[in-house]
Amino acid sequence: MTKKRLLSLLLSLLLLLGTAPAAMAAGTASLFCETESDGTAVLSLEDLAVSGIYGVQLELTLAGEYPACTFTPSSRTAYAPPCGVRLSRGTTYLTLYLTDRSPLDQQGFLDLGYLDLGTDAASILWPDTARLTLLDQRLRPASGSSVTIPVDLFSGTSIPDRPQRPQDPNPPKDPQDPQPPATTVVLPFTDVPAGAWYYDAVGYVYGRGMMQGVAASLFAPDASTDRAMIVTILHRLEGSPAALPAVFTDVQGNAYYAAPVAWAASCGVVTGYDDATFRPASPITREQLAAILYRFAQYKGLDVAARGDLSAFPDASAVSLYAAEAMSWAVAVGLINGTDGRLDPGGTASRAQVAVILQRLCVNLLKLP
């Protein structure tokens, strides 16, 4: 019996027994990266040893900074949130997430889609390896953890002999617009423990591309959230629409939050301060967050007539006049439940609290999956 045949039988036995370790889940899988001259890369996973894959999380570390990454799934029914991009000291940490309501893989192949880094292919330094997590039908890790796989890079037609990709026997004839399913995303953050009260919320906002980590493996749940980040999150949720530049004196045109602030100001979600500043780096207070979400709900055409009884909170009198109506609404619809029995309107909103509030907004009010 050949070594290859023996290995195949051993792998099959391990999978049947449910004891295959994480490294075996991907088998000899590779990430094939077929680059085009315009910088677009066609990504696919090949030689997968498991089937029934409903989701993929792929993490790449690229030398150089590529802030304008875009990813388009190959499947017309798959959902992919905006790329998770973090730039640090000349390095881009890129996370792609892809899921579908039906299996993505076919006979060991999985076509991911098209990654555009916004630059010429010749200047891109692709990594030798990538971090891969495969998800099953419940969108849980198929193998229990992530694995590292090699990246095979080819350009143009210089692709070696490989098996032909199988054709989809039942391609969708009239697909509807892809909608993100309810997902449980595999989190790369070491500071978000599985039993934390905010764990599911962080997975939700991370999976939708609304919030990212402060580092490759850190979410910083206890850190405060600044005003720029809040409008950036809502801007992403709305699909990143364009708008004329805002008139705030402290918002530079090249800032990452310039377009989100411009959009938020144009539709009345934010109004800024009397001195014509927006103060993007200021930590957002809980009452400011309530006011912004209240205006966002109005912008979305939601019913905002509900009012809660703020007198049940001992610090109700501390709520600013401008935010009283918004805070009453936020309490009534369950966005804000208080902390230690208090509203704490002037306190800062932590990243964990923001994740939970945003999940409630999306699921309970906007009725998003």
mmCIF file of C-alpha atoms in Angstrom:
data_model
loop_
_atom_site.group_PDB
_atom_site.id
_atom_site.type_symbol
_atom_site.label_atom_id
_atom_site.label_comp_id
_atom_site.label_asym_id
_atom_site.label_seq_id
_atom_site.Cartn_x
_atom_site.Cartn_y
_atom_site.Cartn_z
ATOM 1 C CA MET A 1 0.000 0.000 0.000
ATOM 2 C CA THR A 2 1.442 3.416 -0.952
ATOM 3 C CA LYS A 3 2.136 6.084 1.639
ATOM 4 C CA LYS A 4 -0.383 8.396 -0.034
ATOM 5 C CA ARG A 5 -3.105 5.754 0.134
ATOM 6 C CA LEU A 6 -2.269 4.992 3.764
ATOM 7 C CA LEU A 7 -2.441 8.675 4.684
ATOM 8 C CA SER A 8 -5.795 9.016 2.914
ATOM 9 C CA LEU A 9 -7.246 6.058 4.825
ATOM 10 C CA LEU A 10 -5.934 7.394 8.115
ATOM 11 C CA LEU A 11 -7.433 10.836 7.484
ATOM 12 C CA SER A 12 -10.797 9.323 6.596
ATOM 13 C CA LEU A 13 -10.770 7.265 9.782
ATOM 14 C CA LEU A 14 -9.958 10.299 11.908
ATOM 15 C CA LEU A 15 -12.742 12.336 10.343
ATOM 16 C CA LEU A 16 -15.258 9.541 10.843
ATOM 17 C CA LEU A 17 -14.295 9.232 14.480
ATOM 18 C CA GLY A 18 -14.519 12.984 14.924
ATOM 19 C CA THR A 19 -11.013 13.144 16.342
ATOM 20 C CA ALA A 20 -9.167 14.870 13.522
ATOM 21 C CA PRO A 21 -7.002 17.641 14.956
ATOM 22 C CA ALA A 22 -7.245 21.216 13.729
ATOM 23 C CA ALA A 23 -4.342 20.887 11.324
ATOM 24 C CA MET A 24 -6.043 17.952 9.628
ATOM 25 C CA ALA A 25 -9.229 19.908 8.906
ATOM 26 C CA ALA A 26 -7.600 21.754 6.060
ATOM 27 C CA GLY A 27 -5.556 18.705 5.053
ATOM 28 C CA THR A 28 -3.065 19.802 2.451
ATOM 29 C CA ALA A 29 -5.224 22.811 1.620
ATOM 30 C CA SER A 30 -3.628 25.785 -0.080
ATOM 31 C CA LEU A 31 -4.738 29.289 -0.830
ATOM 32 C CA PHE A 32 -4.337 29.826 -4.582
ATOM 33 C CA CYS A 33 -3.789 33.476 -5.425
ATOM 34 C CA GLU A 34 -3.988 34.211 -9.160
ATOM 35 C CA THR A 35 -2.954 37.838 -9.690
ATOM 36 C CA GLU A 36 -3.908 40.078 -12.568
ATOM 37 C CA SER A 37 -1.960 43.067 -13.864
ATOM 38 C CA ASP A 38 -4.414 45.544 -12.338
ATOM 39 C CA GLY A 39 -3.741 44.270 -8.818
ATOM 40 C CA THR A 40 -6.835 42.084 -8.545
ATOM 41 C CA ALA A 41 -6.255 38.631 -7.107
ATOM 42 C CA VAL A 42 -8.551 35.659 -7.652
ATOM 43 C CA LEU A 43 -8.544 33.656 -4.424
ATOM 44 C CA SER A 44 -9.490 30.008 -4.055
ATOM 45 C CA LEU A 45 -8.980 27.207 -1.560
ATOM 46 C CA GLU A 46 -7.964 23.862 -2.994
ATOM 47 C CA ASP A 47 -7.367 20.316 -1.762
ATOM 48 C CA LEU A 48 -9.754 20.716 1.165
ATOM 49 C CA ALA A 49 -10.167 17.535 3.177
ATOM 50 C CA VAL A 50 -13.603 18.409 4.590
ATOM 51 C CA SER A 51 -16.951 19.172 2.962
ATOM 52 C CA GLY A 52 -20.053 21.051 3.970
ATOM 53 C CA ILE A 53 -18.299 24.400 4.438
ATOM 54 C CA TYR A 54 -20.735 27.264 4.998
ATOM 55 C CA GLY A 55 -18.277 29.948 6.029
ATOM 56 C CA VAL A 56 -14.643 30.960 5.699
ATOM 57 C CA GLN A 57 -12.530 33.376 7.682
ATOM 58 C CA LEU A 58 -9.196 34.161 6.039
ATOM 59 C CA GLU A 59 -6.477 36.297 7.606
ATOM 60 C CA LEU A 60 -3.570 37.693 5.569
ATOM 61 C CA THR A 61 -0.599 39.773 6.678
ATOM 62 C CA LEU A 62 0.716 41.910 3.816
ATOM 63 C CA ALA A 63 3.892 43.959 3.709
ATOM 64 C CA GLY A 64 2.852 47.488 2.764
ATOM 65 C CA GLU A 65 -0.263 49.512 3.527
ATOM 66 C CA TYR A 66 -3.449 48.894 1.530
ATOM 67 C CA PRO A 67 -6.267 50.896 3.134
ATOM 68 C CA ALA A 68 -8.640 50.585 0.164
ATOM 69 C CA CYS A 69 -9.009 46.793 0.040
ATOM 70 C CA THR A 70 -12.238 45.448 -1.452
ATOM 71 C CA PHE A 71 -13.412 41.849 -1.681
ATOM 72 C CA THR A 72 -16.142 40.485 -3.980
ATOM 73 C CA PRO A 73 -17.369 36.891 -3.502
ATOM 74 C CA SER A 74 -17.406 34.541 -6.483
ATOM 75 C CA SER A 75 -20.789 33.183 -5.467
ATOM 76 C CA ARG A 76 -23.778 35.342 -6.338
ATOM 77 C CA THR A 77 -25.574 34.277 -3.178
ATOM 78 C CA ALA A 78 -22.714 34.569 -0.680
ATOM 79 C CA TYR A 79 -22.385 37.394 1.820
ATOM 80 C CA ALA A 80 -19.124 39.124 2.660
ATOM 81 C CA PRO A 81 -18.886 42.186 4.941
ATOM 82 C CA PRO A 82 -16.321 44.873 4.136
ATOM 83 C CA CYS A 83 -12.730 43.735 4.519
ATOM 84 C CA GLY A 84 -11.332 43.974 8.007
ATOM 85 C CA VAL A 85 -8.266 46.165 7.501
ATOM 86 C CA ARG A 86 -5.770 47.282 10.118
ATOM 87 C CA LEU A 87 -2.649 49.235 9.182
ATOM 88 C CA SER A 88 0.372 49.274 11.445
ATOM 89 C CA ARG A 89 3.941 50.350 10.699
ATOM 90 C CA GLY A 90 3.950 49.519 7.019
ATOM 91 C CA THR A 91 1.959 46.301 7.396
ATOM 92 C CA THR A 92 -1.648 45.503 6.473
ATOM 93 C CA TYR A 93 -3.534 42.974 8.580
ATOM 94 C CA LEU A 94 -6.421 41.856 6.387
ATOM 95 C CA THR A 95 -9.393 39.687 7.380
ATOM 96 C CA LEU A 96 -11.889 38.341 4.842
ATOM 97 C CA TYR A 97 -15.133 36.746 5.970
ATOM 98 C CA LEU A 98 -17.473 34.857 3.643
ATOM 99 C CA THR A 99 -20.611 32.824 4.277
ATOM 100 C CA ASP A 100 -23.573 31.399 2.396
ATOM 101 C CA ARG A 101 -26.814 29.563 3.151
ATOM 102 C CA SER A 102 -25.635 26.580 1.110
ATOM 103 C CA PRO A 103 -22.219 24.853 1.047
ATOM 104 C CA LEU A 104 -19.478 26.925 -0.559
ATOM 105 C CA ASP A 105 -17.194 23.995 -1.367
ATOM 106 C CA GLN A 106 -17.321 21.548 -4.267
ATOM 107 C CA GLN A 107 -15.242 18.380 -4.250
ATOM 108 C CA GLY A 108 -12.334 19.883 -2.356
ATOM 109 C CA PHE A 109 -12.471 23.274 -4.112
ATOM 110 C CA LEU A 110 -13.770 26.544 -2.726
ATOM 111 C CA ASP A 111 -13.735 29.657 -4.876
ATOM 112 C CA LEU A 112 -13.528 32.632 -2.557
ATOM 113 C CA GLY A 113 -13.677 35.660 -4.818
ATOM 114 C CA TYR A 114 -11.792 38.709 -6.012
ATOM 115 C CA LEU A 115 -9.521 40.771 -3.784
ATOM 116 C CA ASP A 116 -8.558 44.230 -5.003
ATOM 117 C CA LEU A 117 -5.804 45.962 -3.052
ATOM 118 C CA GLY A 118 -6.047 49.114 -5.150
ATOM 119 C CA THR A 119 -2.532 49.018 -6.582
ATOM 120 C CA ASP A 120 -0.451 47.362 -9.288
ATOM 121 C CA ALA A 121 0.143 43.658 -8.801
ATOM 122 C CA ALA A 122 3.900 44.036 -9.265
ATOM 123 C CA SER A 123 4.216 46.124 -6.100
ATOM 124 C CA ILE A 124 2.342 43.718 -3.850
ATOM 125 C CA LEU A 125 4.359 41.498 -1.518
ATOM 126 C CA TRP A 126 2.101 38.525 -0.862
ATOM 127 C CA PRO A 127 2.664 36.405 2.266
ATOM 128 C CA ASP A 128 3.848 32.811 2.210
ATOM 129 C CA THR A 129 1.081 31.673 4.557
ATOM 130 C CA ALA A 130 -2.439 32.625 5.598
ATOM 131 C CA ARG A 131 -4.616 31.865 8.602
ATOM 132 C CA LEU A 132 -7.746 29.893 7.721
ATOM 133 C CA THR A 133 -10.854 28.971 9.666
ATOM 134 C CA LEU A 134 -13.569 26.833 8.056
ATOM 135 C CA LEU A 135 -17.109 27.027 9.434
ATOM 136 C CA ASP A 136 -19.799 24.360 9.397
ATOM 137 C CA GLN A 137 -23.555 24.777 8.855
ATOM 138 C CA ARG A 138 -23.959 26.284 12.323
ATOM 139 C CA LEU A 139 -21.121 28.672 11.476
ATOM 140 C CA ARG A 140 -18.925 27.121 14.126
ATOM 141 C CA PRO A 141 -15.305 26.119 13.462
ATOM 142 C CA ALA A 142 -15.409 22.868 11.522
ATOM 143 C CA SER A 143 -12.281 21.693 13.275
ATOM 144 C CA GLY A 144 -12.296 23.619 16.519
ATOM 145 C CA SER A 145 -9.564 26.155 15.704
ATOM 146 C CA SER A 146 -7.742 28.041 12.982
ATOM 147 C CA VAL A 147 -4.922 26.575 10.905
ATOM 148 C CA THR A 148 -2.068 28.042 8.901
ATOM 149 C CA ILE A 149 -1.974 27.132 5.202
ATOM 150 C CA PRO A 150 0.499 27.936 2.411
ATOM 151 C CA VAL A 151 -0.188 30.620 -0.180
ATOM 152 C CA ASP A 152 0.510 29.543 -3.771
ATOM 153 C CA LEU A 153 0.981 32.623 -5.930
ATOM 154 C CA PHE A 154 0.592 32.690 -9.705
ATOM 155 C CA SER A 155 0.268 35.509 -12.206
ATOM 156 C CA GLY A 156 -1.492 35.657 -15.535
ATOM 157 C CA THR A 157 -1.451 32.257 -17.237
ATOM 158 C CA SER A 158 1.531 30.845 -15.347
ATOM 159 C CA ILE A 159 -0.650 28.448 -13.405
ATOM 160 C CA PRO A 160 0.707 24.898 -13.093
ATOM 161 C CA ASP A 161 -1.187 21.740 -13.934
ATOM 162 C CA ARG A 162 -4.060 21.432 -11.513
ATOM 163 C CA PRO A 163 -7.376 19.588 -11.502
ATOM 164 C CA GLN A 164 -10.201 21.445 -13.189
ATOM 165 C CA ARG A 165 -12.609 23.138 -10.838
ATOM 166 C CA PRO A 166 -15.894 21.243 -10.803
ATOM 167 C CA GLN A 167 -18.832 23.057 -12.326
ATOM 168 C CA ASP A 168 -21.805 23.887 -10.138
ATOM 169 C CA PRO A 169 -24.495 21.421 -11.276
ATOM 170 C CA ASN A 170 -27.283 23.677 -10.022
ATOM 171 C CA PRO A 171 -26.260 27.301 -10.478
ATOM 172 C CA PRO A 172 -28.787 29.824 -9.182
ATOM 173 C CA LYS A 173 -31.043 31.005 -12.015
ATOM 174 C CA ASP A 174 -32.570 34.044 -10.407
ATOM 175 C CA PRO A 175 -30.662 34.810 -7.208
ATOM 176 C CA GLN A 176 -31.955 37.403 -4.824
ATOM 177 C CA ASP A 177 -29.680 40.021 -3.350
ATOM 178 C CA PRO A 178 -27.436 38.254 -0.859
ATOM 179 C CA GLN A 179 -28.373 38.880 2.748
ATOM 180 C CA PRO A 180 -26.090 38.280 5.680
ATOM 181 C CA PRO A 181 -27.328 35.295 7.697
ATOM 182 C CA ALA A 182 -27.272 35.212 11.444
ATOM 183 C CA THR A 183 -23.660 34.375 12.114
ATOM 184 C CA THR A 184 -21.366 33.375 14.906
ATOM 185 C CA VAL A 185 -17.996 34.613 13.741
ATOM 186 C CA VAL A 186 -14.718 33.090 14.812
ATOM 187 C CA LEU A 187 -13.097 35.892 16.751
ATOM 188 C CA PRO A 188 -9.326 36.395 16.632
ATOM 189 C CA PHE A 189 -9.368 38.465 19.830
ATOM 190 C CA THR A 190 -7.653 37.022 22.886
ATOM 191 C CA ASP A 191 -9.300 39.588 25.172
ATOM 192 C CA VAL A 192 -12.883 38.524 24.324
ATOM 193 C CA PRO A 193 -13.447 35.329 26.335
ATOM 194 C CA ALA A 194 -16.187 32.956 25.217
ATOM 195 C CA GLY A 195 -18.246 33.483 28.381
ATOM 196 C CA ALA A 196 -18.162 37.291 28.327
ATOM 197 C CA TRP A 197 -21.508 39.100 28.359
ATOM 198 C CA TYR A 198 -20.477 40.944 25.206
ATOM 199 C CA TYR A 199 -19.009 37.956 23.302
ATOM 200 C CA ASP A 200 -21.940 37.397 20.911
ATOM 201 C CA ALA A 201 -22.293 41.134 20.285
ATOM 202 C CA VAL A 202 -18.617 41.476 19.378
ATOM 203 C CA GLY A 203 -18.994 38.522 17.013
ATOM 204 C CA TYR A 204 -22.016 40.185 15.430
ATOM 205 C CA VAL A 205 -20.476 43.603 14.794
ATOM 206 C CA TYR A 206 -17.166 42.049 13.724
ATOM 207 C CA GLY A 207 -18.896 39.689 11.300
ATOM 208 C CA ARG A 208 -20.826 42.543 9.705
ATOM 209 C CA GLY A 209 -17.653 44.609 9.344
ATOM 210 C CA MET A 210 -18.994 47.321 11.664
ATOM 211 C CA MET A 211 -16.234 47.087 14.273
ATOM 212 C CA GLN A 212 -12.704 45.760 14.056
ATOM 213 C CA GLY A 213 -9.970 45.137 16.577
ATOM 214 C CA VAL A 214 -7.461 47.653 17.845
ATOM 215 C CA ALA A 215 -4.795 45.067 16.982
ATOM 216 C CA ALA A 216 -4.716 41.738 15.196
ATOM 217 C CA SER A 217 -5.668 39.825 18.349
ATOM 218 C CA LEU A 218 -7.088 42.580 20.571
ATOM 219 C CA PHE A 219 -10.576 44.106 20.694
ATOM 220 C CA ALA A 220 -10.066 46.225 23.844
ATOM 221 C CA PRO A 221 -13.608 45.776 25.183
ATOM 222 C CA ASP A 222 -13.086 48.154 28.132
ATOM 223 C CA ALA A 223 -11.595 50.972 26.058
ATOM 224 C CA SER A 224 -13.722 54.019 25.320
ATOM 225 C CA THR A 225 -15.184 54.692 21.876
ATOM 226 C CA ASP A 226 -14.596 58.079 20.290
ATOM 227 C CA ARG A 227 -17.094 60.126 18.287
ATOM 228 C CA ALA A 228 -15.341 59.491 14.978
ATOM 229 C CA MET A 229 -15.586 55.739 15.428
ATOM 230 C CA ILE A 230 -19.343 55.841 16.124
ATOM 231 C CA VAL A 231 -20.174 57.672 12.914
ATOM 232 C CA THR A 232 -17.750 55.432 11.001
ATOM 233 C CA ILE A 233 -19.617 52.363 12.275
ATOM 234 C CA LEU A 234 -23.001 53.760 11.236
ATOM 235 C CA HIS A 235 -21.551 54.808 7.882
ATOM 236 C CA ARG A 236 -20.383 51.232 7.269
ATOM 237 C CA LEU A 237 -23.776 49.895 8.337
ATOM 238 C CA GLU A 238 -25.441 52.168 5.798
ATOM 239 C CA GLY A 239 -23.174 50.973 2.972
ATOM 240 C CA SER A 240 -20.635 53.843 3.053
ATOM 241 C CA PRO A 241 -22.640 56.416 1.019
ATOM 242 C CA ALA A 242 -20.928 59.524 -0.327
ATOM 243 C CA ALA A 243 -21.710 63.068 0.799
ATOM 244 C CA LEU A 244 -20.373 66.575 0.433
ATOM 245 C CA PRO A 245 -17.621 67.469 2.931
ATOM 246 C CA ALA A 246 -18.793 68.618 6.347
ATOM 247 C CA VAL A 247 -18.065 72.149 7.550
ATOM 248 C CA PHE A 248 -16.484 71.146 10.853
ATOM 249 C CA THR A 249 -13.203 72.959 11.369
ATOM 250 C CA ASP A 250 -11.475 69.987 13.019
ATOM 251 C CA VAL A 251 -12.252 67.330 10.403
ATOM 252 C CA GLN A 252 -9.447 67.128 7.853
ATOM 253 C CA GLY A 253 -10.317 65.891 4.381
ATOM 254 C CA ASN A 254 -7.756 63.070 4.487
ATOM 255 C CA ALA A 255 -8.881 61.670 7.855
ATOM 256 C CA TYR A 256 -10.290 58.131 7.854
ATOM 257 C CA TYR A 257 -13.515 59.467 9.357
ATOM 258 C CA ALA A 258 -13.950 62.417 6.951
ATOM 259 C CA ALA A 259 -16.441 60.650 4.668
ATOM 260 C CA PRO A 260 -18.454 59.133 7.558
ATOM 261 C CA VAL A 261 -18.686 62.507 9.319
ATOM 262 C CA ALA A 262 -19.701 64.188 6.060
ATOM 263 C CA TRP A 263 -22.494 61.656 5.557
ATOM 264 C CA ALA A 264 -23.658 61.802 9.188
ATOM 265 C CA ALA A 265 -23.782 65.612 9.095
ATOM 266 C CA SER A 266 -25.596 65.688 5.742
ATOM 267 C CA CYS A 267 -28.467 63.540 7.016
ATOM 268 C CA GLY A 268 -28.704 65.108 10.469
ATOM 269 C CA VAL A 269 -27.308 62.158 12.423
ATOM 270 C CA VAL A 270 -24.693 64.470 13.972
ATOM 271 C CA THR A 271 -24.759 68.214 14.469
ATOM 272 C CA GLY A 272 -21.422 69.009 16.083
ATOM 273 C CA TYR A 273 -20.730 71.732 18.633
ATOM 274 C CA ASP A 274 -21.565 75.432 18.700
ATOM 275 C CA ASP A 275 -17.964 76.337 17.845
ATOM 276 C CA ALA A 276 -18.234 74.479 14.496
ATOM 277 C CA THR A 277 -16.129 71.557 15.695
ATOM 278 C CA PHE A 278 -16.970 67.864 15.697
ATOM 279 C CA ARG A 279 -14.280 66.767 18.193
ATOM 280 C CA PRO A 280 -13.710 63.378 16.545
ATOM 281 C CA ALA A 281 -11.203 62.108 19.107
ATOM 282 C CA SER A 282 -13.390 62.860 22.131
ATOM 283 C CA PRO A 283 -14.764 59.754 23.871
ATOM 284 C CA ILE A 284 -18.467 59.528 23.189
ATOM 285 C CA THR A 285 -20.736 59.765 26.223
ATOM 286 C CA ARG A 286 -23.720 57.518 26.763
ATOM 287 C CA GLU A 287 -26.179 60.364 26.193
ATOM 288 C CA GLN A 288 -24.376 61.457 23.026
ATOM 289 C CA LEU A 289 -24.597 57.879 21.765
ATOM 290 C CA ALA A 290 -28.326 57.790 22.524
ATOM 291 C CA ALA A 291 -28.832 61.071 20.648
ATOM 292 C CA ILE A 292 -26.912 59.894 17.587
ATOM 293 C CA LEU A 293 -28.743 56.559 17.449
ATOM 294 C CA TYR A 294 -32.081 58.362 17.907
ATOM 295 C CA ARG A 295 -31.350 60.594 14.913
ATOM 296 C CA PHE A 296 -30.104 57.586 12.929
ATOM 297 C CA ALA A 297 -33.386 55.772 13.650
ATOM 298 C CA GLN A 298 -35.287 58.842 12.416
ATOM 299 C CA TYR A 299 -33.119 58.920 9.290
ATOM 300 C CA LYS A 300 -33.979 55.254 8.675
ATOM 301 C CA GLY A 301 -37.701 56.017 8.972
ATOM 302 C CA LEU A 302 -38.211 54.005 12.169
ATOM 303 C CA ASP A 303 -40.978 54.720 14.662
ATOM 304 C CA VAL A 304 -39.301 56.651 17.475
ATOM 305 C CA ALA A 305 -42.415 57.509 19.484
ATOM 306 C CA ALA A 306 -41.684 55.117 22.367
ATOM 307 C CA ARG A 307 -40.664 56.738 25.650
ATOM 308 C CA GLY A 308 -39.263 55.179 28.801
ATOM 309 C CA ASP A 309 -39.561 56.376 32.388
ATOM 310 C CA LEU A 310 -36.210 57.929 33.237
ATOM 311 C CA SER A 311 -37.366 58.741 36.770
ATOM 312 C CA ALA A 312 -36.687 55.105 37.666
ATOM 313 C CA PHE A 313 -32.979 55.948 37.537
ATOM 314 C CA PRO A 314 -31.466 57.944 40.423
ATOM 315 C CA ASP A 315 -29.347 60.080 38.077
ATOM 316 C CA ALA A 316 -32.124 60.935 35.613
ATOM 317 C CA SER A 317 -31.690 64.654 36.390
ATOM 318 C CA ALA A 318 -28.110 64.452 35.071
ATOM 319 C CA VAL A 319 -29.332 63.837 31.510
ATOM 320 C CA SER A 320 -28.720 66.913 29.358
ATOM 321 C CA LEU A 321 -31.793 68.650 27.985
ATOM 322 C CA TYR A 322 -30.796 68.002 24.371
ATOM 323 C CA ALA A 323 -30.492 64.254 25.023
ATOM 324 C CA ALA A 324 -33.510 63.692 27.289
ATOM 325 C CA GLU A 325 -35.898 62.651 24.519
ATOM 326 C CA ALA A 326 -33.317 60.417 22.868
ATOM 327 C CA MET A 327 -32.334 58.774 26.150
ATOM 328 C CA SER A 328 -35.998 58.149 27.001
ATOM 329 C CA TRP A 329 -36.463 56.479 23.609
ATOM 330 C CA ALA A 330 -33.268 54.421 23.960
ATOM 331 C CA VAL A 331 -34.438 53.114 27.332
ATOM 332 C CA ALA A 332 -37.934 52.342 25.995
ATOM 333 C CA VAL A 333 -36.676 50.268 23.060
ATOM 334 C CA GLY A 334 -34.041 48.480 25.121
ATOM 335 C CA LEU A 335 -30.900 49.974 23.598
ATOM 336 C CA ILE A 336 -29.746 51.311 26.955
ATOM 337 C CA ASN A 337 -30.609 49.460 30.151
ATOM 338 C CA GLY A 338 -28.459 51.400 32.564
ATOM 339 C CA THR A 339 -25.275 50.400 34.320
ATOM 340 C CA ASP A 340 -25.320 49.464 38.010
ATOM 341 C CA GLY A 341 -28.851 50.853 38.173
ATOM 342 C CA ARG A 342 -27.838 54.241 36.788
ATOM 343 C CA LEU A 343 -28.096 55.880 33.381
ATOM 344 C CA ASP A 344 -24.638 57.432 33.721
ATOM 345 C CA PRO A 345 -25.400 59.857 30.851
ATOM 346 C CA GLY A 346 -22.051 61.634 31.018
ATOM 347 C CA GLY A 347 -20.021 58.448 31.300
ATOM 348 C CA THR A 348 -18.106 57.102 28.351
ATOM 349 C CA ALA A 349 -19.377 54.149 26.335
ATOM 350 C CA SER A 350 -16.919 51.254 26.239
ATOM 351 C CA ARG A 351 -16.315 49.289 23.070
ATOM 352 C CA ALA A 352 -18.070 46.281 24.620
ATOM 353 C CA GLN A 353 -21.119 48.391 25.495
ATOM 354 C CA VAL A 354 -21.192 49.881 22.006
ATOM 355 C CA ALA A 355 -21.048 46.413 20.436
ATOM 356 C CA VAL A 356 -24.026 45.264 22.523
ATOM 357 C CA ILE A 357 -26.056 48.407 21.772
ATOM 358 C CA LEU A 358 -25.319 48.147 18.044
ATOM 359 C CA GLN A 359 -26.366 44.500 17.970
ATOM 360 C CA ARG A 360 -29.672 45.441 19.623
ATOM 361 C CA LEU A 361 -30.137 48.254 17.111
ATOM 362 C CA CYS A 362 -29.540 45.990 14.123
ATOM 363 C CA VAL A 363 -31.476 42.940 15.303
ATOM 364 C CA ASN A 364 -34.353 44.437 17.294
ATOM 365 C CA LEU A 365 -34.997 47.698 15.454
ATOM 366 C CA LEU A 366 -33.564 47.395 11.948
ATOM 367 C CA LYS A 367 -34.562 43.686 11.790
ATOM 368 C CA LEU A 368 -31.262 42.680 10.242
ATOM 369 C CA PRO A 369 -30.104 39.043 10.400
#
